[in-house]
PDB file of N, CA and C in Angstrom:
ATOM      1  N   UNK A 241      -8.168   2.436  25.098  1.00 72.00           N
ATOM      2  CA  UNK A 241      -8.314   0.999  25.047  1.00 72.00           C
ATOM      3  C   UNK A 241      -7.358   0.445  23.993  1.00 72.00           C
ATOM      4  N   UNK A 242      -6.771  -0.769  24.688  1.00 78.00           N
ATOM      5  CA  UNK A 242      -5.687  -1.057  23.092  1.00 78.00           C
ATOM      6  C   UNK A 242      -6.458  -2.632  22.757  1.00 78.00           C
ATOM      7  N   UNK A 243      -6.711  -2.542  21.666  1.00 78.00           N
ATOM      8  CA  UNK A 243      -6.777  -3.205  20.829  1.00 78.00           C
ATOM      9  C   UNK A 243      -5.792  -4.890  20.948  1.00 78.00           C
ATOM     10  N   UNK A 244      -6.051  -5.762  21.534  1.00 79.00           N
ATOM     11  CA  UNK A 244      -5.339  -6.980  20.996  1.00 79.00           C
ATOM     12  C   UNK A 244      -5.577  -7.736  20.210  1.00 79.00           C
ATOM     13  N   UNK A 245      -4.273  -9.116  19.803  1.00 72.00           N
ATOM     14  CA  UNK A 245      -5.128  -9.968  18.880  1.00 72.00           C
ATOM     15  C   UNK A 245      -5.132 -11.441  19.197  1.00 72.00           C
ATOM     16  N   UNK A 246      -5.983 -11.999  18.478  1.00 72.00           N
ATOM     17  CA  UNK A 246      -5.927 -13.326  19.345  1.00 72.00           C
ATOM     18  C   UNK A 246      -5.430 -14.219  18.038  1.00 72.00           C
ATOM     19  N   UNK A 247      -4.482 -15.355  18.647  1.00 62.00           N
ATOM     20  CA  UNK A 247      -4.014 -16.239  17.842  1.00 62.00           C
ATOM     21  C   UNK A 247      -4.075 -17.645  18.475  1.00 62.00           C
ATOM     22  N   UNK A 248      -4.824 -18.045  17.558  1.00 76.00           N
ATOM     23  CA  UNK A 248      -5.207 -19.816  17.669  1.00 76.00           C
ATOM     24  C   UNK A 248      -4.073 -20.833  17.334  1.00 76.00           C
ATOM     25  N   UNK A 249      -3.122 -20.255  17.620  1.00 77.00           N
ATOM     26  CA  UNK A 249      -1.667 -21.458  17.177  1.00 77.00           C
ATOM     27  C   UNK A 249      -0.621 -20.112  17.740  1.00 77.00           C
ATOM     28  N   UNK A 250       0.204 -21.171  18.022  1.00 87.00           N
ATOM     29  CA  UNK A 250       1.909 -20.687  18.915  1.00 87.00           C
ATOM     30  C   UNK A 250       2.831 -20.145  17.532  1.00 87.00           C
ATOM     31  N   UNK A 251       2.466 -18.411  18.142  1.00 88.00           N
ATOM     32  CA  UNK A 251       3.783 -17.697  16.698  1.00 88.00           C
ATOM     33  C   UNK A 251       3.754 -16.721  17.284  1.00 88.00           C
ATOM     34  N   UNK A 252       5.320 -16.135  16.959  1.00 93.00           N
ATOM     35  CA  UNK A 252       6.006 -14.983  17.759  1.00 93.00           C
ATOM     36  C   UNK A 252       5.589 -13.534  16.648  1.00 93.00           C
ATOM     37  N   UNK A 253       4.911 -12.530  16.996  1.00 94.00           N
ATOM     38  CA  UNK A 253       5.363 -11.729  16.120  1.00 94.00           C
ATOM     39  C   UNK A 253       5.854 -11.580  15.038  1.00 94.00           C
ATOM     40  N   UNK A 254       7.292 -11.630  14.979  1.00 97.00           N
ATOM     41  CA  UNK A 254       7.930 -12.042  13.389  1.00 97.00           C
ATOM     42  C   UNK A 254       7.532 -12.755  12.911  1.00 97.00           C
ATOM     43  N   UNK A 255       6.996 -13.943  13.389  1.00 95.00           N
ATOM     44  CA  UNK A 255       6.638 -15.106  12.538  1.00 95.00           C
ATOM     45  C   UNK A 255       5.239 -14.215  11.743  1.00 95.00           C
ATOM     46  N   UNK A 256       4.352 -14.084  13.065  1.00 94.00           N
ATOM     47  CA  UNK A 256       3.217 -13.597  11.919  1.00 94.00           C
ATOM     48  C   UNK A 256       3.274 -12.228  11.347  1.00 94.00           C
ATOM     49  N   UNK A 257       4.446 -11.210  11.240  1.00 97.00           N
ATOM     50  CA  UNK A 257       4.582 -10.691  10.395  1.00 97.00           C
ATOM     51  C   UNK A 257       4.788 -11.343   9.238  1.00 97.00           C
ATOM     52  N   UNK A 258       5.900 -12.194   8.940  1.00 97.00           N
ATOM     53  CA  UNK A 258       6.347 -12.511   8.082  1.00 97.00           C
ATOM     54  C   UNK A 258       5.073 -13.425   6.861  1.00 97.00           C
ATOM     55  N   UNK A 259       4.108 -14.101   7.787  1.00 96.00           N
ATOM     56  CA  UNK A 259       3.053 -14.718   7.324  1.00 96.00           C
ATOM     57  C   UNK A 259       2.214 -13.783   6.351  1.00 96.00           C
ATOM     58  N   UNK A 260       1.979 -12.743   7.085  1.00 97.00           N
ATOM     59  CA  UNK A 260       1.385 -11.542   6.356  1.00 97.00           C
ATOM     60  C   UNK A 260       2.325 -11.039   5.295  1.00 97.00           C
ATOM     61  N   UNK A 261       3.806 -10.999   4.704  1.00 98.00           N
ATOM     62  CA  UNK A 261       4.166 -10.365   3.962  1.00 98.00           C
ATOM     63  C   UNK A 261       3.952 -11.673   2.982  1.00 98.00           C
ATOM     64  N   UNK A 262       4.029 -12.859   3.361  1.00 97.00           N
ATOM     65  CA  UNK A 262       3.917 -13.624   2.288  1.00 97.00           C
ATOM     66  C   UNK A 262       2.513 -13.634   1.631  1.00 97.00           C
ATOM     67  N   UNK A 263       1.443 -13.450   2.548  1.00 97.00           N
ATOM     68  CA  UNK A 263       0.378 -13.573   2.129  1.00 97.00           C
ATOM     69  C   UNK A 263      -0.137 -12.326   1.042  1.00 97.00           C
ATOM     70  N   UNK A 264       0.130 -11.106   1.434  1.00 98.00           N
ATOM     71  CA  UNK A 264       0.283 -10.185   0.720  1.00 98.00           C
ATOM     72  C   UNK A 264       1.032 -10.769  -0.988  1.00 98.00           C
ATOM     73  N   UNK A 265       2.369 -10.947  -0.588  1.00 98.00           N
ATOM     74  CA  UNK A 265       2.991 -11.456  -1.873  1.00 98.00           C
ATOM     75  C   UNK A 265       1.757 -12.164  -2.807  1.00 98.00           C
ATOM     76  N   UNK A 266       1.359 -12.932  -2.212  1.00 96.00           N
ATOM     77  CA  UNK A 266       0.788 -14.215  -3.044  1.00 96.00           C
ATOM     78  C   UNK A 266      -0.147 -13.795  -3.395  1.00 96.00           C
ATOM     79  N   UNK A 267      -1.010 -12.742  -2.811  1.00 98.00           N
ATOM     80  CA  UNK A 267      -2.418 -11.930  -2.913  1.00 98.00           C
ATOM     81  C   UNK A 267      -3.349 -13.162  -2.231  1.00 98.00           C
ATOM     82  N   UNK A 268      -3.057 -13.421  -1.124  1.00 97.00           N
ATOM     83  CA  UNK A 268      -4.449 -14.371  -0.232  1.00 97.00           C
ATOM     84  C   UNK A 268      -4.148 -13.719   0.957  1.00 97.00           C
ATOM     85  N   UNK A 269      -5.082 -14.509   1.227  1.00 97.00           N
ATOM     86  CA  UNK A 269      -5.429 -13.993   3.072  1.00 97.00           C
ATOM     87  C   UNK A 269      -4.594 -15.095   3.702  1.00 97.00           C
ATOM     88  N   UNK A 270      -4.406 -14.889   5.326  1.00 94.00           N
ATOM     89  CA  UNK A 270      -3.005 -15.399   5.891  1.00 94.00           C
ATOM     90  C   UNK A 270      -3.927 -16.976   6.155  1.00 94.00           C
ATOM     91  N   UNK A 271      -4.792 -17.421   6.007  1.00 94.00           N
ATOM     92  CA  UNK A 271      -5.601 -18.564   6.307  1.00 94.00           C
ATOM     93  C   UNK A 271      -5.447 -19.456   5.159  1.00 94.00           C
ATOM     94  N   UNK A 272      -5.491 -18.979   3.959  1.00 97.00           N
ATOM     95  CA  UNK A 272      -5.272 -19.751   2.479  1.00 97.00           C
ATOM     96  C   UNK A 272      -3.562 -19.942   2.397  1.00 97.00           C
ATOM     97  N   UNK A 273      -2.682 -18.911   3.019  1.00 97.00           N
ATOM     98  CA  UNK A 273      -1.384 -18.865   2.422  1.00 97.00           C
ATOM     99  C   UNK A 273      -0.974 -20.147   3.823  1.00 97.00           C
ATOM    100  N   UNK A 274      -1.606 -20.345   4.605  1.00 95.00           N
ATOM    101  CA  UNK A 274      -1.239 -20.971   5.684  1.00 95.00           C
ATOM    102  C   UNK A 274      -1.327 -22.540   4.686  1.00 95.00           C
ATOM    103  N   UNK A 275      -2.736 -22.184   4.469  1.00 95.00           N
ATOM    104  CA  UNK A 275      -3.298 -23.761   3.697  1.00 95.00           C
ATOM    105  C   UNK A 275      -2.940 -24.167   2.882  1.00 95.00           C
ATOM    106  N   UNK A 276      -1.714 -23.344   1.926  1.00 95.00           N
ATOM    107  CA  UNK A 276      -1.535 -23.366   0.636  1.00 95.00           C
ATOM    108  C   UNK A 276       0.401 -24.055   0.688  1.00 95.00           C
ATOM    109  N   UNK A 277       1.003 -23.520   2.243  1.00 95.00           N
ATOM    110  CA  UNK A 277       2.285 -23.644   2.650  1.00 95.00           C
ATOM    111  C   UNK A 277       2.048 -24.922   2.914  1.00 95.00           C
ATOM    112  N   UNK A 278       0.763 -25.525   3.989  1.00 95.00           N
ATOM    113  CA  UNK A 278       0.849 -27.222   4.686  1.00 95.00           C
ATOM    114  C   UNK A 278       1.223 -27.843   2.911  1.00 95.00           C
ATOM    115  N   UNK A 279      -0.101 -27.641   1.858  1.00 94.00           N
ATOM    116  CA  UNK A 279      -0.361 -28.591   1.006  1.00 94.00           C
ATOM    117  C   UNK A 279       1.010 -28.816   0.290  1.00 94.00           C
ATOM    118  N   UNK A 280       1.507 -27.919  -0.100  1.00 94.00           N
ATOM    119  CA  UNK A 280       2.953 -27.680  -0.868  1.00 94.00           C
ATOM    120  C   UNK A 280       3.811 -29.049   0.000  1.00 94.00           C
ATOM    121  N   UNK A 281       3.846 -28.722   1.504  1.00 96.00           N
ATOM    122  CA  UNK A 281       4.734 -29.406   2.237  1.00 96.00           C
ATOM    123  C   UNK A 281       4.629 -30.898   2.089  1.00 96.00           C
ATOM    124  N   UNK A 282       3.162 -30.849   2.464  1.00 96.00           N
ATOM    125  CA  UNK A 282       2.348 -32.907   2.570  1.00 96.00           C
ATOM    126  C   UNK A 282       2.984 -33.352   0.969  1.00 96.00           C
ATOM    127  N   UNK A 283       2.749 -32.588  -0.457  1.00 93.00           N
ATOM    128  CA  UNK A 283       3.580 -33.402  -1.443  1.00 93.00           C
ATOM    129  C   UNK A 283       4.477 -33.530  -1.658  1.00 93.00           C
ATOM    130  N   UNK A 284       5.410 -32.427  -1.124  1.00 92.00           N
ATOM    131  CA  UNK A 284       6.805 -32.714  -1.101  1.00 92.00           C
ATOM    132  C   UNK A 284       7.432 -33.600  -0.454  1.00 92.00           C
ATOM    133  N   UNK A 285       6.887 -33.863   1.100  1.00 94.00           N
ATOM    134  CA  UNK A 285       6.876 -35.081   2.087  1.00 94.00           C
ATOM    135  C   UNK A 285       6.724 -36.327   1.471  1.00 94.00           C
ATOM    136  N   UNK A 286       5.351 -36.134   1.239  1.00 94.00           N
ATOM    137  CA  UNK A 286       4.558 -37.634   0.187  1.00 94.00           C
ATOM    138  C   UNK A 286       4.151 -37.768  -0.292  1.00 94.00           C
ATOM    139  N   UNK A 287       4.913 -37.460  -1.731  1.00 92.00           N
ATOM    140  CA  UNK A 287       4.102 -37.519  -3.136  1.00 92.00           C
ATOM    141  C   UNK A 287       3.680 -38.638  -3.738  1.00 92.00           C
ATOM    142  N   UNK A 288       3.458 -39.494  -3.004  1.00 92.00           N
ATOM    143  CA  UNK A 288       2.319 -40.793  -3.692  1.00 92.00           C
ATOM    144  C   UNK A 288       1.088 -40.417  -2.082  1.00 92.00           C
ATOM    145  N   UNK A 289       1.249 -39.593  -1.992  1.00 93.00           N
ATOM    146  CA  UNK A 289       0.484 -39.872  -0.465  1.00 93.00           C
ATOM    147  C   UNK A 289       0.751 -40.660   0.663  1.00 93.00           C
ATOM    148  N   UNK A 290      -0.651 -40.983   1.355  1.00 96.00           N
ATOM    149  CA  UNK A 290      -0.678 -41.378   2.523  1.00 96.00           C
ATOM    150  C   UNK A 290      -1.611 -42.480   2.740  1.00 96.00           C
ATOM    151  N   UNK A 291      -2.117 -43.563   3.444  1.00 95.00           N
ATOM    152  CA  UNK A 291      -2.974 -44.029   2.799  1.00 95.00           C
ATOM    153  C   UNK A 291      -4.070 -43.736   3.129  1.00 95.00           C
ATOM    154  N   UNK A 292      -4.694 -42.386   3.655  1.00 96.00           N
ATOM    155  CA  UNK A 292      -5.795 -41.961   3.868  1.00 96.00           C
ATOM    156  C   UNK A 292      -5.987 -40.881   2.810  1.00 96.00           C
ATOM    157  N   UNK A 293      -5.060 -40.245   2.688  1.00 95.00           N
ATOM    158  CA  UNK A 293      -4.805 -38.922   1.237  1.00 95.00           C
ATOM    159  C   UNK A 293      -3.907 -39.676   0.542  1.00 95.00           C
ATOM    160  N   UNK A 294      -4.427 -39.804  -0.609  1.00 94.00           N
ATOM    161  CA  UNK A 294      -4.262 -40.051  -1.956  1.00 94.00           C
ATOM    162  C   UNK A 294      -4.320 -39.109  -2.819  1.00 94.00           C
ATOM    163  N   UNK A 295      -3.341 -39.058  -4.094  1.00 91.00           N
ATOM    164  CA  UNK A 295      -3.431 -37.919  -5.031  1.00 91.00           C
ATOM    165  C   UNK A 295      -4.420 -37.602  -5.624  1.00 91.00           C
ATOM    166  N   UNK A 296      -4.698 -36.359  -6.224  1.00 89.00           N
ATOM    167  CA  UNK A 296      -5.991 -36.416  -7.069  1.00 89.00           C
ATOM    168  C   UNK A 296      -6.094 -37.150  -8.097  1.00 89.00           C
ATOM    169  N   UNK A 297      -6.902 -37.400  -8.537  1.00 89.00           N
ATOM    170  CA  UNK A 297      -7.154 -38.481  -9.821  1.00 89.00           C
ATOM    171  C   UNK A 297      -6.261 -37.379 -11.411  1.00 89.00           C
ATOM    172  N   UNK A 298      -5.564 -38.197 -11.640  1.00 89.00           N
ATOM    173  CA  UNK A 298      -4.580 -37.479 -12.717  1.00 89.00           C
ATOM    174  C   UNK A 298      -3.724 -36.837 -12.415  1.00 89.00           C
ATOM    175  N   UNK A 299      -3.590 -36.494 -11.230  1.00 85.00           N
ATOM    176  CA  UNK A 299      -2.566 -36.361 -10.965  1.00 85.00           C
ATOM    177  C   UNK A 299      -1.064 -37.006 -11.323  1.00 85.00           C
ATOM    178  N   UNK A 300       0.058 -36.236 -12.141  1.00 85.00           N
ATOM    179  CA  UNK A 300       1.307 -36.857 -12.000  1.00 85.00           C
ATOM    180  C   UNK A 300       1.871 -37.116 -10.486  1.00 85.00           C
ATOM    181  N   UNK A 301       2.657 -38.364 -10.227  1.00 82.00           N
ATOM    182  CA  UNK A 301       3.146 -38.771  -9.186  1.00 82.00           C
ATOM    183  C   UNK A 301       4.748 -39.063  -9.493  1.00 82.00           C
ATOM    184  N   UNK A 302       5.285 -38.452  -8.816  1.00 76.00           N
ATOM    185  CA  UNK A 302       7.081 -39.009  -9.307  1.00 76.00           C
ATOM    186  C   UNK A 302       7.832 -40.277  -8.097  1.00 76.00           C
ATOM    187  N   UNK A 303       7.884 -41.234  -9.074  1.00 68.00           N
ATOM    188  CA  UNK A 303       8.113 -42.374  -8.015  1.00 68.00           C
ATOM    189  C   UNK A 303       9.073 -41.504  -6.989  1.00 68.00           C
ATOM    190  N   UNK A 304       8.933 -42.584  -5.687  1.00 57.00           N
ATOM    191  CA  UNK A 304       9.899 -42.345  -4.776  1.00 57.00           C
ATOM    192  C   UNK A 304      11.831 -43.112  -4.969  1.00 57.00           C
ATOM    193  N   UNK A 305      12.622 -42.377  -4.990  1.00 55.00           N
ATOM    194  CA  UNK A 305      13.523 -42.980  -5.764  1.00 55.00           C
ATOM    195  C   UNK A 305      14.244 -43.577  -4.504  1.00 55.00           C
TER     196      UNK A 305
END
């Protein structure tokens, strides 16, 4: 019997190898390193936010130049 796996989102192999070596790197599981890649992205995108997500409270914000 072989063993498959199931994936809830569109990724080739390499991709989710590569997910796993990062996750490894970072020491999380591929679900946090997933969650941890969006959040990085959304502030780099929009670091004053959105107007439904807003920064955390104290958060530094670097104007948009």
């Amino acid at each position: 019997m072989t063993k498959s796996k199931v994936s809830t989102f569109s990724a080739t192999p390499r991709d989710l190898e590569m997910l796993e070596v990062v996750a490894r790197y970072h020491g999380l599981n591929k679900s946090a390193t997933l969650v941890s890649l969006v959040r990085r992205e959304f502030w780099r995108a929009f670091p004053g936010g959105t107007d439904r997500i807003r920064p955390d409270r104290g958060a530094k914000v670097k104007d948009e130049a």
